[in-house]
Structure formats: structure tokens, C-alpha cells
Amino acid sequence: MTQVWQEPWFPWAVGIAIGVPVLLIVLTELLGVLTRRRKAAAKPVRLLRNYVIPVAAVFALLVFASRQSNEWTWVRIVGTLLGFLVILLVLSAFNVALFANAQEGSWRDRIPSIFVDLARLALILVGLAILFSWVWGADVGGLIAALGVTSIVIGLALQNAVGSVISGLLLLFEQPFKLGDWLDTGSVRGRVVEVNWRAVHIDTGNGIQIVPNASLADSSFTNLSQPVGAFTASVGVKFSTDDPPDDVLRLLREVASGLPMLEKGDSPTASYEGNAAYSVTIPVTGPAAAGDATALFRAWLWYAARRRGLALDGDSTDPIATPERLKKAVVAIAPTLHARETDYDAILASCILERYGPGETVQAAGVVPDAIRFLVEGGVHLAVPTNDGLITFQRLDSGDFIGQTALTREIAVASAIADGTTLVLRMPLATIDQLVRTKPRLAQEIGKSIENKHRQASAALAEAGVVRGTIGR
């Protein structure tokens, strides 16, 4: 009698009984390591451990250990299932190898997921066709031919719709823009808010414009957000031919340099184009800020040109530059200066009224003020510039004054920024020096005001956690 271990099925049975549990233990440990490290390879390893190995073990038992015929139905069923799982395992492994660790910007990173899904579906169908032909002996040639003819008929009937979808897929693959980018197609200008197979949705500010992918693919357009960096807004302005170009160019650069939308590290430029026409280029943080930057620049330029006596658009007149308005302002601040009527003539002869627009810097930090400015109408807030932005610590209203360090020839530690349309009386240093010499009490009050602002600025910096050396300049 033949011994059990001499039977042909015995080595297969022992190998499966010992090898499969050991292999499953090894794969379980490997899967745990890959899962903890969040590796993409965990997915094919899980598929191999949970499905492929157990089904392969059953198939080996049926075919090799039990010596069942390949023609037996259950052998074919298990073989078909095993073949399908192997196809899925191979596709999953290829997906991990090709796309899981794709470098940003490479073709593997740019390829749309729909392309990968379609290729995977096609390979699965081909693999199943081969599998059924091999295991079940099925004739799949006729089925493939019928599907090919059907695909051609459907493609001809839906060529317009399919063309738009293909254009969308090509746009997704090429990625000439992404969500949030600003596009200019010639007829549409706005921000991309959605991209699908059929169309691109562009927010124009007045609604959402739907642009078919086929239209974008067949024509040229400009991606205003590329290359990455500052976006430039151009502004054209005109002055009088009597205004010196150097003075106008200096004014244009100064006004543009104060815009909050300005890109850090970049500086605006201005050029003279002749016939009193000027062009200003402003580097801003992006296309979305261009419109606001242009509007604010024009508004600030109106105030700044009148403070300098330059004729923006050929007009230099200022409605507030009247003797009556100036005298009224002097009378209003006289108590602050401890001034008498005998002092009015000297003050009126040297002082002028200045008007600032909302958000304009009335007094810049980091420089020695050239005058003291008394608030007549409106108000300002004092802020210390740091590397992380401005830190506001005090607000001033009508009757207060700024630029006190002009008297001590010290650098101003804070900027004074107009909260709204603000009217100030500008008193030059010579006039304030003369008043201080005759009014010691005024000098004491100015000194106390300087100390108070330094103390408040230091407290605001300490509360914000700003340490020495991080104050912006």
C-alpha cells in the first residue's frame, strides 16, 4: 500500500498548509509598516493578502492537491476569479509605480485621473476577454467587433459633444491654468472657479461666464496668473504741460509706493510719454487686486497732486485753499498752541491746509517729520510697522496733532494713517520753534506727548509679542 506521504497531492497539501499562513503573516507585517508610513503600496499589498493569496490557495488545492480536472466547473470559476484578482493586482501595482510618487509638474502628475480610469477599464476588459477565452474557451472576437462598430456609430452621432469632452480632457492634461487663476480670452476676463470635462466657469465679477472647452482649445488666451509673481497694473494719467516732469514722476512713484496692494519687494515705476502724459506701472499681489489698486491710486493722486500744487488733468485748484478756511482752522487750534490773536498773522503766513484721502499715510514712520500737523477735520490712527504688518496702538481726532518729533529732530516710530477724508493744518518747523521759545508750556506738552506715544507703541508691540529687531523699516 502506498504511504500517504508518497501520494502526489501530499507535497502540495503540506506546502499550502504551511506556506500560505507564513506568507499571510509576512504580508500582514509588511502591510502594517506601509500603513503606518502612509505608503501608497499598502493598497496592492492588502489586495494580495486578503484576496489573491487565499483564492490562489483554493485554486492550488483544487488543481494540484485534489487532482480535479481543469474541465470541472468549480475549477473554472475559481480560476476565473483568480485571474480577475491578478489583473486588479497588476493594475494596482502599476498605478503605484507610475503615479503614486509622481513629481509635481511632471506628466504623471498632470495627467487627469479620468485618463487613468479609462485606461484601467480598457485593460480590465481586455484581460477579462483573454481570461474567458482561455478558461472557458469563449469566442470573444465577434463581441469585440460588435463593440467596435457600435463605438464608431456612437462617436459619429455625438462627435460635437465628444469633441468638447476630449478638449476638456486635453486641457486637464496640459493644465495651462488651474483653479483661482485669472484668464483673459479676449471676450471674457475673470477668475477660474470650476473646470470640468465640458466647460470652464469664469467669475467675471458680474456673474459666472461658461466657456466651452472646445472654444478655449481652438483659440488663444492669456493666463494672467502665470508666471508666478507680481502682476502689474498700468495706469495712464495727464498733468499740465507747466508741471515739471521730474516733480510729477516723483509724486507718481511716492503715491504708488504707499498702496497696500503693492507686491512686497517690488517697486512701482513711472515714465513720461510726452505732451503732459505719464504712465505708471504698479506691481500688485495678483490680477484680483489690479482694479482696486488702480482705483485707489487715482483717488490718492487727486489729493497728493493738490498738496504739491500740481495740475492733475490740467486742474490744480483746491476747494479748501481759501484764506477764510485757513483762518478758521488756525482759530480752532489756537488753544492747543496757547496762541493769542497777536500770533495769528505769523501762523497764517507760514501754515497751509492739507487734505488726505482714506488710507493715505499722513506721517510716515522711520523719518524725521518736516512739520507738525494739527488735525482739523477727520482723524488718523497711529500704527507701528513690523515685519508682519502694521500694529495700531492709538487713534487721534480733531484737535490732536502728529509729527511732534520734528521739534526734537527724532525719527517718528509710528505712521499716521488717515481713517477717512482728513484735513490737517501743516505748521513748518520754523514756526513751531518760534512758538515754543515764547511758550514754555507748549514745549512741555509736546515733550509729554512724545513720551506718551513711545510708551503706547512699546506696550502695543509687547502685547503683540514683537521683539526688538523685528520692527519693519
CSV table of C-alpha atoms in Angstrom, one decimal:
chain,number,residue,atom,x,y,z
A,1,MET,CA,0.0,0.0,0.0
A,2,THR,CA,1.3,3.4,-0.9
A,3,GLN,CA,2.1,5.6,2.1
A,4,VAL,CA,0.3,8.9,2.4
A,5,TRP,CA,3.4,11.0,2.0
A,6,GLN,CA,4.1,9.2,-1.2
A,7,GLU,CA,0.9,10.4,-2.7
A,8,PRO,CA,1.3,13.1,-5.5
A,9,TRP,CA,-1.1,15.5,-3.7
A,10,PHE,CA,0.8,15.3,-0.4
A,11,PRO,CA,3.6,17.8,-1.1
A,12,TRP,CA,1.1,20.3,-2.5
A,13,ALA,CA,-1.1,20.0,0.6
A,14,VAL,CA,1.8,20.4,3.0
A,15,GLY,CA,3.2,23.3,1.1
A,16,ILE,CA,-0.2,25.1,1.0
A,17,ALA,CA,-0.9,24.3,4.7
A,18,ILE,CA,2.5,25.7,5.8
A,19,GLY,CA,3.4,28.3,3.1
A,20,VAL,CA,0.1,30.2,2.9
A,21,PRO,CA,-0.1,31.0,6.7
A,22,VAL,CA,3.6,32.1,6.7
A,23,LEU,CA,3.1,34.2,3.6
A,24,LEU,CA,0.0,35.8,5.2
A,25,ILE,CA,1.9,36.6,8.4
A,26,VAL,CA,4.7,38.2,6.4
A,27,LEU,CA,2.3,40.3,4.3
A,28,THR,CA,0.4,41.4,7.4
A,29,GLU,CA,3.5,42.8,9.0
A,30,LEU,CA,4.5,44.4,5.7
A,31,LEU,CA,1.0,45.9,5.4
A,32,GLY,CA,1.2,47.3,8.9
A,33,VAL,CA,4.5,49.0,8.2
A,34,LEU,CA,3.3,50.5,4.9
A,35,THR,CA,0.0,51.7,6.5
A,36,ARG,CA,1.8,53.4,9.4
A,37,ARG,CA,4.1,55.2,6.9
A,38,ARG,CA,1.1,56.1,4.7
A,39,LYS,CA,2.6,54.5,1.7
A,40,ALA,CA,0.6,54.0,-1.5
A,41,ALA,CA,2.0,50.5,-1.8
A,42,ALA,CA,-0.3,49.4,1.0
A,43,LYS,CA,-3.2,49.1,-1.4
A,44,PRO,CA,-1.8,46.4,-3.6
A,45,VAL,CA,-0.3,44.6,-0.6
A,46,ARG,CA,-3.7,44.5,1.1
A,47,LEU,CA,-5.3,43.1,-2.1
A,48,LEU,CA,-2.6,40.5,-2.3
A,49,ARG,CA,-3.0,39.4,1.3
A,50,ASN,CA,-6.8,39.5,1.6
A,51,TYR,CA,-7.9,38.1,-1.8
A,52,VAL,CA,-5.2,36.9,-4.2
A,53,ILE,CA,-3.3,34.6,-1.8
A,54,PRO,CA,-6.4,32.9,-0.4
A,55,VAL,CA,-8.0,32.4,-3.8
A,56,ALA,CA,-4.7,31.1,-5.2
A,57,ALA,CA,-4.5,28.6,-2.3
A,58,VAL,CA,-8.0,27.3,-3.1
A,59,PHE,CA,-7.2,27.0,-6.8
A,60,ALA,CA,-4.0,25.1,-6.0
A,61,LEU,CA,-5.9,22.7,-3.7
A,62,LEU,CA,-8.4,22.0,-6.4
A,63,VAL,CA,-6.0,21.6,-9.3
A,64,PHE,CA,-2.8,20.2,-7.8
A,65,ALA,CA,-3.8,18.7,-4.4
A,66,SER,CA,-7.3,17.3,-5.3
A,67,ARG,CA,-6.3,16.5,-8.8
A,68,GLN,CA,-9.5,17.9,-10.2
A,69,SER,CA,-9.8,18.2,-13.9
A,70,ASN,CA,-9.5,21.6,-15.5
A,71,GLU,CA,-12.8,21.0,-17.2
A,72,TRP,CA,-14.6,20.9,-13.8
A,73,THR,CA,-16.9,23.9,-13.4
A,74,TRP,CA,-15.7,24.9,-10.0
A,75,VAL,CA,-12.1,24.8,-11.1
A,76,ARG,CA,-13.0,27.2,-13.9
A,77,ILE,CA,-15.0,29.5,-11.6
A,78,VAL,CA,-12.1,29.7,-9.1
A,79,GLY,CA,-9.6,30.1,-12.0
A,80,THR,CA,-11.7,33.0,-13.4
A,81,LEU,CA,-11.9,34.7,-10.1
A,82,LEU,CA,-8.1,34.3,-9.5
A,83,GLY,CA,-7.3,35.7,-13.0
A,84,PHE,CA,-9.6,38.7,-12.3
A,85,LEU,CA,-7.8,39.4,-9.0
A,86,VAL,CA,-4.4,39.1,-10.6
A,87,ILE,CA,-5.4,41.7,-13.2
A,88,LEU,CA,-6.5,44.0,-10.5
A,89,LEU,CA,-3.3,43.4,-8.6
A,90,VAL,CA,-1.1,44.1,-11.6
A,91,LEU,CA,-3.0,47.3,-12.4
A,92,SER,CA,-2.8,48.5,-8.8
A,93,ALA,CA,0.9,47.9,-8.7
A,94,PHE,CA,1.4,49.8,-12.0
A,95,ASN,CA,-0.7,52.7,-10.6
A,96,VAL,CA,1.5,52.9,-7.5
A,97,ALA,CA,4.7,52.6,-9.5
A,98,LEU,CA,3.7,55.3,-12.1
A,99,PHE,CA,1.5,57.8,-10.4
A,100,ALA,CA,1.7,57.5,-6.6
A,101,ASN,CA,5.1,59.2,-6.3
A,102,ALA,CA,4.9,61.4,-9.3
A,103,GLN,CA,6.9,64.7,-9.0
A,104,GLU,CA,4.9,67.9,-9.0
A,105,GLY,CA,4.7,69.3,-12.5
A,106,SER,CA,5.7,66.1,-14.3
A,107,TRP,CA,3.4,64.5,-16.9
A,108,ARG,CA,2.5,61.8,-14.4
A,109,ASP,CA,1.2,64.5,-12.0
A,110,ARG,CA,-0.6,66.5,-14.7
A,111,ILE,CA,-2.4,63.5,-16.3
A,112,PRO,CA,-6.1,63.7,-15.4
A,113,SER,CA,-7.5,60.9,-13.3
A,114,ILE,CA,-10.1,60.2,-15.9
A,115,PHE,CA,-7.4,59.1,-18.3
A,116,VAL,CA,-6.1,56.7,-15.8
A,117,ASP,CA,-9.6,55.3,-15.1
A,118,LEU,CA,-10.4,54.8,-18.8
A,119,ALA,CA,-7.0,53.1,-19.4
A,120,ARG,CA,-7.7,50.8,-16.3
A,121,LEU,CA,-11.2,50.0,-17.6
A,122,ALA,CA,-9.8,49.1,-21.0
A,123,LEU,CA,-7.1,46.9,-19.6
A,124,ILE,CA,-9.6,45.1,-17.4
A,125,LEU,CA,-11.9,44.4,-20.3
A,126,VAL,CA,-9.1,43.1,-22.5
A,127,GLY,CA,-7.8,41.0,-19.6
A,128,LEU,CA,-11.3,39.5,-19.0
A,129,ALA,CA,-11.7,38.8,-22.7
A,130,ILE,CA,-8.4,36.9,-22.7
A,131,LEU,CA,-9.3,35.2,-19.4
A,132,PHE,CA,-12.7,34.0,-20.7
A,133,SER,CA,-11.2,32.8,-23.9
A,134,TRP,CA,-8.5,30.8,-22.1
A,135,VAL,CA,-10.6,29.4,-19.2
A,136,TRP,CA,-14.0,28.9,-20.8
A,137,GLY,CA,-13.0,28.7,-24.4
A,138,ALA,CA,-15.4,31.6,-25.3
A,139,ASP,CA,-15.2,33.3,-28.7
A,140,VAL,CA,-14.9,37.0,-27.9
A,141,GLY,CA,-13.8,38.1,-31.4
A,142,GLY,CA,-17.4,38.7,-32.5
A,143,LEU,CA,-18.2,40.6,-29.4
A,144,ILE,CA,-15.2,42.9,-29.8
A,145,ALA,CA,-16.1,43.5,-33.4
A,146,ALA,CA,-19.7,44.4,-32.5
A,147,LEU,CA,-18.4,46.8,-29.7
A,148,GLY,CA,-16.0,48.4,-32.2
A,149,VAL,CA,-18.8,49.1,-34.8
A,150,THR,CA,-21.1,50.4,-32.0
A,151,SER,CA,-18.4,52.8,-30.8
A,152,ILE,CA,-17.9,54.2,-34.3
A,153,VAL,CA,-21.7,54.8,-34.7
A,154,ILE,CA,-22.0,56.5,-31.3
A,155,GLY,CA,-18.8,58.6,-31.9
A,156,LEU,CA,-20.2,59.9,-35.2
A,157,ALA,CA,-23.6,60.7,-33.7
A,158,LEU,CA,-22.1,62.5,-30.7
A,159,GLN,CA,-19.0,64.0,-32.3
A,160,ASN,CA,-19.7,67.6,-31.2
A,161,ALA,CA,-20.3,66.6,-27.6
A,162,VAL,CA,-17.4,64.1,-27.6
A,163,GLY,CA,-15.1,66.8,-29.1
A,164,SER,CA,-15.9,69.2,-26.3
A,165,VAL,CA,-15.2,66.4,-23.7
A,166,ILE,CA,-11.9,65.5,-25.5
A,167,SER,CA,-10.9,69.2,-25.5
A,168,GLY,CA,-11.7,69.3,-21.8
A,169,LEU,CA,-9.6,66.2,-21.1
A,170,LEU,CA,-6.7,67.7,-23.1
A,171,LEU,CA,-6.9,71.0,-21.1
A,172,LEU,CA,-6.9,69.0,-17.9
A,173,PHE,CA,-3.9,67.1,-19.1
A,174,GLU,CA,-1.9,70.1,-20.3
A,175,GLN,CA,-3.0,72.2,-17.3
A,176,PRO,CA,-2.4,75.7,-18.8
A,177,PHE,CA,-4.3,77.1,-15.8
A,178,LYS,CA,-5.7,75.9,-12.5
A,179,LEU,CA,-8.5,76.9,-10.1
A,180,GLY,CA,-8.0,80.5,-8.9
A,181,ASP,CA,-6.0,81.6,-12.0
A,182,TRP,CA,-7.1,84.7,-13.9
A,183,LEU,CA,-7.8,84.3,-17.6
A,184,ASP,CA,-8.2,86.8,-20.4
A,185,THR,CA,-9.8,85.1,-23.5
A,186,GLY,CA,-10.3,88.4,-25.4
A,187,SER,CA,-14.1,88.4,-24.7
A,188,VAL,CA,-14.0,87.2,-21.1
A,189,ARG,CA,-11.7,88.2,-18.3
A,190,GLY,CA,-12.0,86.8,-14.8
A,191,ARG,CA,-11.0,84.1,-12.3
A,192,VAL,CA,-11.4,80.4,-12.9
A,193,VAL,CA,-13.8,78.9,-10.3
A,194,GLU,CA,-14.5,75.5,-11.9
A,195,VAL,CA,-13.1,73.2,-14.6
A,196,ASN,CA,-15.0,70.1,-15.9
A,197,TRP,CA,-15.0,67.9,-19.0
A,198,ARG,CA,-17.3,70.2,-20.9
A,199,ALA,CA,-16.6,73.8,-19.9
A,200,VAL,CA,-14.6,76.3,-17.8
A,201,HIS,CA,-16.5,78.5,-15.3
A,202,ILE,CA,-15.0,82.0,-15.1
A,203,ASP,CA,-16.1,84.6,-12.5
A,204,THR,CA,-16.1,87.9,-14.2
A,205,GLY,CA,-17.3,89.9,-11.2
A,206,ASN,CA,-20.7,90.4,-12.9
A,207,GLY,CA,-21.6,86.7,-12.9
A,208,ILE,CA,-20.2,83.3,-14.0
A,209,GLN,CA,-19.3,83.0,-17.6
A,210,ILE,CA,-19.4,79.5,-19.0
A,211,VAL,CA,-16.7,79.0,-21.7
A,212,PRO,CA,-16.8,75.6,-23.6
A,213,ASN,CA,-13.5,73.7,-23.5
A,214,ALA,CA,-13.6,73.5,-27.3
A,215,SER,CA,-13.6,77.3,-27.6
A,216,LEU,CA,-10.5,77.5,-25.3
A,217,ALA,CA,-8.7,74.7,-27.1
A,218,ASP,CA,-9.3,76.2,-30.6
A,219,SER,CA,-8.2,79.8,-29.6
A,220,SER,CA,-5.5,81.6,-27.7
A,221,PHE,CA,-6.0,83.0,-24.2
A,222,THR,CA,-3.8,84.7,-21.6
A,223,ASN,CA,-3.2,83.3,-18.1
A,224,LEU,CA,-2.7,86.5,-16.1
A,225,SER,CA,-1.6,84.5,-13.1
A,226,GLN,CA,1.4,83.0,-14.8
A,227,PRO,CA,4.3,83.1,-14.3
A,228,VAL,CA,4.0,83.2,-10.5
A,229,GLY,CA,4.9,86.6,-9.1
A,230,ALA,CA,3.8,90.1,-9.2
A,231,PHE,CA,1.1,91.2,-11.6
A,232,THR,CA,1.4,94.7,-13.0
A,233,ALA,CA,-1.4,97.2,-13.3
A,234,SER,CA,-0.8,100.0,-15.7
A,235,VAL,CA,-2.3,103.5,-15.2
A,236,GLY,CA,-2.2,106.4,-17.5
A,237,VAL,CA,-2.6,110.0,-16.2
A,238,LYS,CA,-2.2,113.5,-17.5
A,239,PHE,CA,-1.0,116.7,-15.9
A,240,SER,CA,-0.4,120.2,-17.1
A,241,THR,CA,2.4,121.0,-19.5
A,242,ASP,CA,3.6,123.6,-17.0
A,243,ASP,CA,4.3,120.9,-14.3
A,244,PRO,CA,8.0,119.9,-14.2
A,245,PRO,CA,8.2,116.2,-15.3
A,246,ASP,CA,10.7,115.3,-12.5
A,247,ASP,CA,8.3,116.6,-9.9
A,248,VAL,CA,5.4,114.7,-11.4
A,249,LEU,CA,7.4,111.4,-11.7
A,250,ARG,CA,8.5,111.7,-8.1
A,251,LEU,CA,4.9,112.2,-7.0
A,252,LEU,CA,3.6,109.3,-9.0
A,253,ARG,CA,6.2,106.9,-7.5
A,254,GLU,CA,5.5,108.1,-4.0
A,255,VAL,CA,1.8,107.7,-4.2
A,256,ALA,CA,2.0,104.2,-5.9
A,257,SER,CA,4.6,103.1,-3.2
A,258,GLY,CA,2.1,103.6,-0.5
A,259,LEU,CA,-0.6,101.3,-1.9
A,260,PRO,CA,-1.5,98.3,0.4
A,261,MET,CA,-1.9,96.0,-2.7
A,262,LEU,CA,1.8,96.5,-3.7
A,263,GLU,CA,3.8,93.3,-4.1
A,264,LYS,CA,6.4,93.1,-1.4
A,265,GLY,CA,9.9,93.6,-2.7
A,266,ASP,CA,8.8,95.3,-5.9
A,267,SER,CA,8.7,99.0,-6.6
A,268,PRO,CA,6.3,100.9,-9.0
A,269,THR,CA,7.8,102.7,-12.0
A,270,ALA,CA,6.7,105.8,-13.8
A,271,SER,CA,7.6,107.2,-17.2
A,272,TYR,CA,6.9,110.4,-19.1
A,273,GLU,CA,5.3,109.9,-22.5
A,274,GLY,CA,5.3,113.5,-23.7
A,275,ASN,CA,2.5,116.1,-24.0
A,276,ALA,CA,2.0,116.0,-20.2
A,277,ALA,CA,1.0,112.3,-20.4
A,278,TYR,CA,2.5,109.8,-17.9
A,279,SER,CA,2.4,106.0,-17.4
A,280,VAL,CA,2.6,104.3,-14.1
A,281,THR,CA,3.3,100.5,-13.7
A,282,ILE,CA,2.2,99.1,-10.3
A,283,PRO,CA,3.3,95.6,-9.3
A,284,VAL,CA,0.4,94.2,-7.2
A,285,THR,CA,-0.3,90.9,-5.4
A,286,GLY,CA,-2.4,89.5,-8.3
A,287,PRO,CA,-4.9,90.2,-11.0
A,288,ALA,CA,-7.7,90.4,-8.4
A,289,ALA,CA,-6.0,93.4,-6.8
A,290,ALA,CA,-5.3,95.3,-10.0
A,291,GLY,CA,-8.7,97.0,-10.2
A,292,ASP,CA,-8.7,98.1,-6.6
A,293,ALA,CA,-5.1,99.3,-6.8
A,294,THR,CA,-5.8,101.4,-9.9
A,295,ALA,CA,-8.9,103.0,-8.3
A,296,LEU,CA,-7.1,103.7,-5.0
A,297,PHE,CA,-4.1,105.1,-6.8
A,298,ARG,CA,-6.2,107.6,-8.8
A,299,ALA,CA,-8.1,108.7,-5.7
A,300,TRP,CA,-4.9,109.2,-3.7
A,301,LEU,CA,-3.2,111.0,-6.6
A,302,TRP,CA,-6.0,113.6,-6.6
A,303,TYR,CA,-5.2,114.6,-3.0
A,304,ALA,CA,-1.5,114.3,-3.4
A,305,ALA,CA,-1.4,116.5,-6.6
A,306,ARG,CA,-3.2,119.3,-4.9
A,307,ARG,CA,-0.9,119.2,-1.8
A,308,ARG,CA,2.0,119.6,-4.2
A,309,GLY,CA,0.3,122.2,-6.4
A,310,LEU,CA,0.5,120.1,-9.5
A,311,ALA,CA,-2.3,120.2,-12.1
A,312,LEU,CA,-3.7,116.7,-12.4
A,313,ASP,CA,-5.8,116.6,-15.6
A,314,GLY,CA,-4.9,120.2,-16.0
A,315,ASP,CA,-6.5,121.4,-12.8
A,316,SER,CA,-4.6,122.4,-9.7
A,317,THR,CA,-7.3,124.3,-7.8
A,318,ASP,CA,-8.2,123.1,-4.3
A,319,PRO,CA,-11.5,124.0,-2.8
A,320,ILE,CA,-10.0,124.2,0.7
A,321,ALA,CA,-7.2,126.6,-0.2
A,322,THR,CA,-9.1,129.7,0.9
A,323,PRO,CA,-7.9,132.4,3.4
A,324,GLU,CA,-11.2,132.1,5.3
A,325,ARG,CA,-10.9,128.3,5.7
A,326,LEU,CA,-7.2,128.7,6.8
A,327,LYS,CA,-8.1,131.3,9.4
A,328,LYS,CA,-10.9,129.2,10.8
A,329,ALA,CA,-8.5,126.3,11.2
A,330,VAL,CA,-5.9,128.5,13.0
A,331,VAL,CA,-8.6,129.8,15.4
A,332,ALA,CA,-9.7,126.2,16.1
A,333,ILE,CA,-6.2,125.0,17.1
A,334,ALA,CA,-5.2,128.2,18.9
A,335,PRO,CA,-6.0,126.8,22.4
A,336,THR,CA,-3.7,123.8,21.7
A,337,LEU,CA,-0.9,126.2,20.8
A,338,HIS,CA,-1.6,128.6,23.6
A,339,ALA,CA,-1.6,131.2,20.9
A,340,ARG,CA,-3.1,134.7,21.1
A,341,GLU,CA,-4.6,136.8,18.3
A,342,THR,CA,-1.2,138.6,18.0
A,343,ASP,CA,0.3,135.3,16.9
A,344,TYR,CA,-2.3,134.7,14.2
A,345,ASP,CA,-0.5,136.7,11.5
A,346,ALA,CA,2.7,134.7,11.8
A,347,ILE,CA,0.8,131.4,11.8
A,348,LEU,CA,-1.3,132.3,8.8
A,349,ALA,CA,1.7,133.4,6.8
A,350,SER,CA,3.5,130.1,7.2
A,351,CYS,CA,0.9,127.4,7.6
A,352,ILE,CA,-1.2,125.7,4.9
A,353,LEU,CA,-4.1,123.3,4.8
A,354,GLU,CA,-3.6,119.8,3.5
A,355,ARG,CA,-6.2,117.1,2.7
A,356,TYR,CA,-5.6,113.3,2.7
A,357,GLY,CA,-7.8,110.6,1.3
A,358,PRO,CA,-8.9,107.5,3.3
A,359,GLY,CA,-5.9,105.2,3.9
A,360,GLU,CA,-3.3,107.7,2.9
A,361,THR,CA,-0.2,108.0,5.1
A,362,VAL,CA,-0.2,111.5,6.7
A,363,GLN,CA,3.1,110.9,8.5
A,364,ALA,CA,5.5,108.1,7.7
A,365,ALA,CA,7.4,106.1,10.3
A,366,GLY,CA,11.2,105.9,10.1
A,367,VAL,CA,11.8,109.5,9.0
A,368,VAL,CA,12.2,112.8,10.8
A,369,PRO,CA,9.0,114.8,10.3
A,370,ASP,CA,9.4,118.1,8.4
A,371,ALA,CA,6.5,119.8,10.2
A,372,ILE,CA,3.8,119.3,12.8
A,373,ARG,CA,0.3,118.6,11.5
A,374,PHE,CA,-2.8,119.5,13.5
A,375,LEU,CA,-6.0,117.6,12.8
A,376,VAL,CA,-8.8,120.0,11.8
A,377,GLU,CA,-11.3,117.5,10.4
A,378,GLY,CA,-11.4,113.7,10.4
A,379,GLY,CA,-8.9,111.5,12.2
A,380,VAL,CA,-5.9,109.2,11.9
A,381,HIS,CA,-4.7,106.1,13.6
A,382,LEU,CA,-1.1,105.6,14.7
A,383,ALA,CA,0.5,102.3,13.8
A,384,VAL,CA,4.0,100.8,14.2
A,385,PRO,CA,5.2,98.9,11.1
A,386,THR,CA,6.6,95.4,11.7
A,387,ASN,CA,7.7,92.6,9.5
A,388,ASP,CA,4.2,91.1,10.0
A,389,GLY,CA,2.3,94.3,9.2
A,390,LEU,CA,1.1,97.4,11.0
A,391,ILE,CA,0.2,97.3,14.7
A,392,THR,CA,-2.3,100.1,15.6
A,393,PHE,CA,-2.0,101.5,19.1
A,394,GLN,CA,-3.8,104.9,19.2
A,395,ARG,CA,-6.4,106.9,17.3
A,396,LEU,CA,-6.4,110.7,17.1
A,397,ASP,CA,-9.3,113.0,16.3
A,398,SER,CA,-9.8,116.7,15.6
A,399,GLY,CA,-7.7,118.9,17.9
A,400,ASP,CA,-4.8,116.4,18.2
A,401,PHE,CA,-1.5,116.7,16.4
A,402,ILE,CA,1.2,114.5,14.9
A,403,GLY,CA,4.8,114.9,13.9
A,404,GLN,CA,5.9,116.2,17.4
A,405,THR,CA,9.4,114.7,16.9
A,406,ALA,CA,10.1,117.4,14.3
A,407,LEU,CA,10.7,119.6,17.3
A,408,THR,CA,13.3,117.2,18.8
A,409,ARG,CA,14.7,116.1,15.4
A,410,GLU,CA,13.9,112.5,16.2
A,411,ILE,CA,12.7,109.7,13.9
A,412,ALA,CA,9.0,109.0,14.1
A,413,VAL,CA,8.4,105.5,15.4
A,414,ALA,CA,4.8,105.3,14.1
A,415,SER,CA,2.9,106.0,10.9
A,416,ALA,CA,-0.2,108.2,11.0
A,417,ILE,CA,-2.8,106.9,8.5
A,418,ALA,CA,-6.0,108.7,7.6
A,419,ASP,CA,-9.2,106.9,8.7
A,420,GLY,CA,-11.3,108.9,6.2
A,421,THR,CA,-11.0,112.2,4.4
A,422,THR,CA,-8.8,114.1,6.8
A,423,LEU,CA,-8.0,117.8,6.8
A,424,VAL,CA,-4.8,119.0,8.6
A,425,LEU,CA,-3.0,122.2,9.3
A,426,ARG,CA,0.6,121.9,8.4
A,427,MET,CA,2.9,124.1,10.5
A,428,PRO,CA,6.6,124.2,9.4
A,429,LEU,CA,9.4,123.7,11.9
A,430,ALA,CA,10.5,127.3,12.0
A,431,THR,CA,7.0,128.5,13.1
A,432,ILE,CA,6.7,125.9,15.8
A,433,ASP,CA,10.2,126.7,17.1
A,434,GLN,CA,9.2,130.3,17.4
A,435,LEU,CA,6.1,129.5,19.3
A,436,VAL,CA,7.9,127.1,21.7
A,437,ARG,CA,10.5,129.7,22.5
A,438,THR,CA,7.8,132.1,23.7
A,439,LYS,CA,5.5,129.4,25.2
A,440,PRO,CA,7.5,127.0,27.5
A,441,ARG,CA,4.2,125.3,28.4
A,442,LEU,CA,3.7,124.2,24.8
A,443,ALA,CA,7.2,122.6,24.8
A,444,GLN,CA,6.4,120.7,27.9
A,445,GLU,CA,3.1,119.4,26.4
A,446,ILE,CA,4.8,118.3,23.2
A,447,GLY,CA,7.5,116.5,25.2
A,448,LYS,CA,4.9,114.7,27.2
A,449,SER,CA,3.0,113.8,24.0
A,450,ILE,CA,6.2,112.2,22.6
A,451,GLU,CA,6.8,110.2,25.7
A,452,ASN,CA,3.2,109.0,25.8
A,453,LYS,CA,3.3,107.8,22.2
A,454,HIS,CA,6.6,106.0,22.7
A,455,ARG,CA,5.1,104.3,25.8
A,456,GLN,CA,1.9,103.3,24.0
A,457,ALA,CA,3.8,102.0,21.0
A,458,SER,CA,6.1,99.9,23.2
A,459,ALA,CA,3.1,98.4,25.0
A,460,ALA,CA,1.3,97.5,21.7
A,461,LEU,CA,4.5,95.8,20.5
A,462,ALA,CA,4.9,93.9,23.7
A,463,GLU,CA,1.2,92.8,23.6
A,464,ALA,CA,1.6,91.6,20.1
A,465,GLY,CA,4.8,89.6,21.0
A,466,VAL,CA,7.1,91.7,18.8
A,467,VAL,CA,10.7,91.6,20.0
A,468,ARG,CA,13.4,94.1,19.3
A,469,GLY,CA,14.8,93.8,15.8
A,470,THR,CA,11.5,92.8,14.1
A,471,ILE,CA,10.2,96.3,13.6
A,472,GLY,CA,9.8,97.0,9.9
A,473,ARG,CA,11.5,99.8,8.1
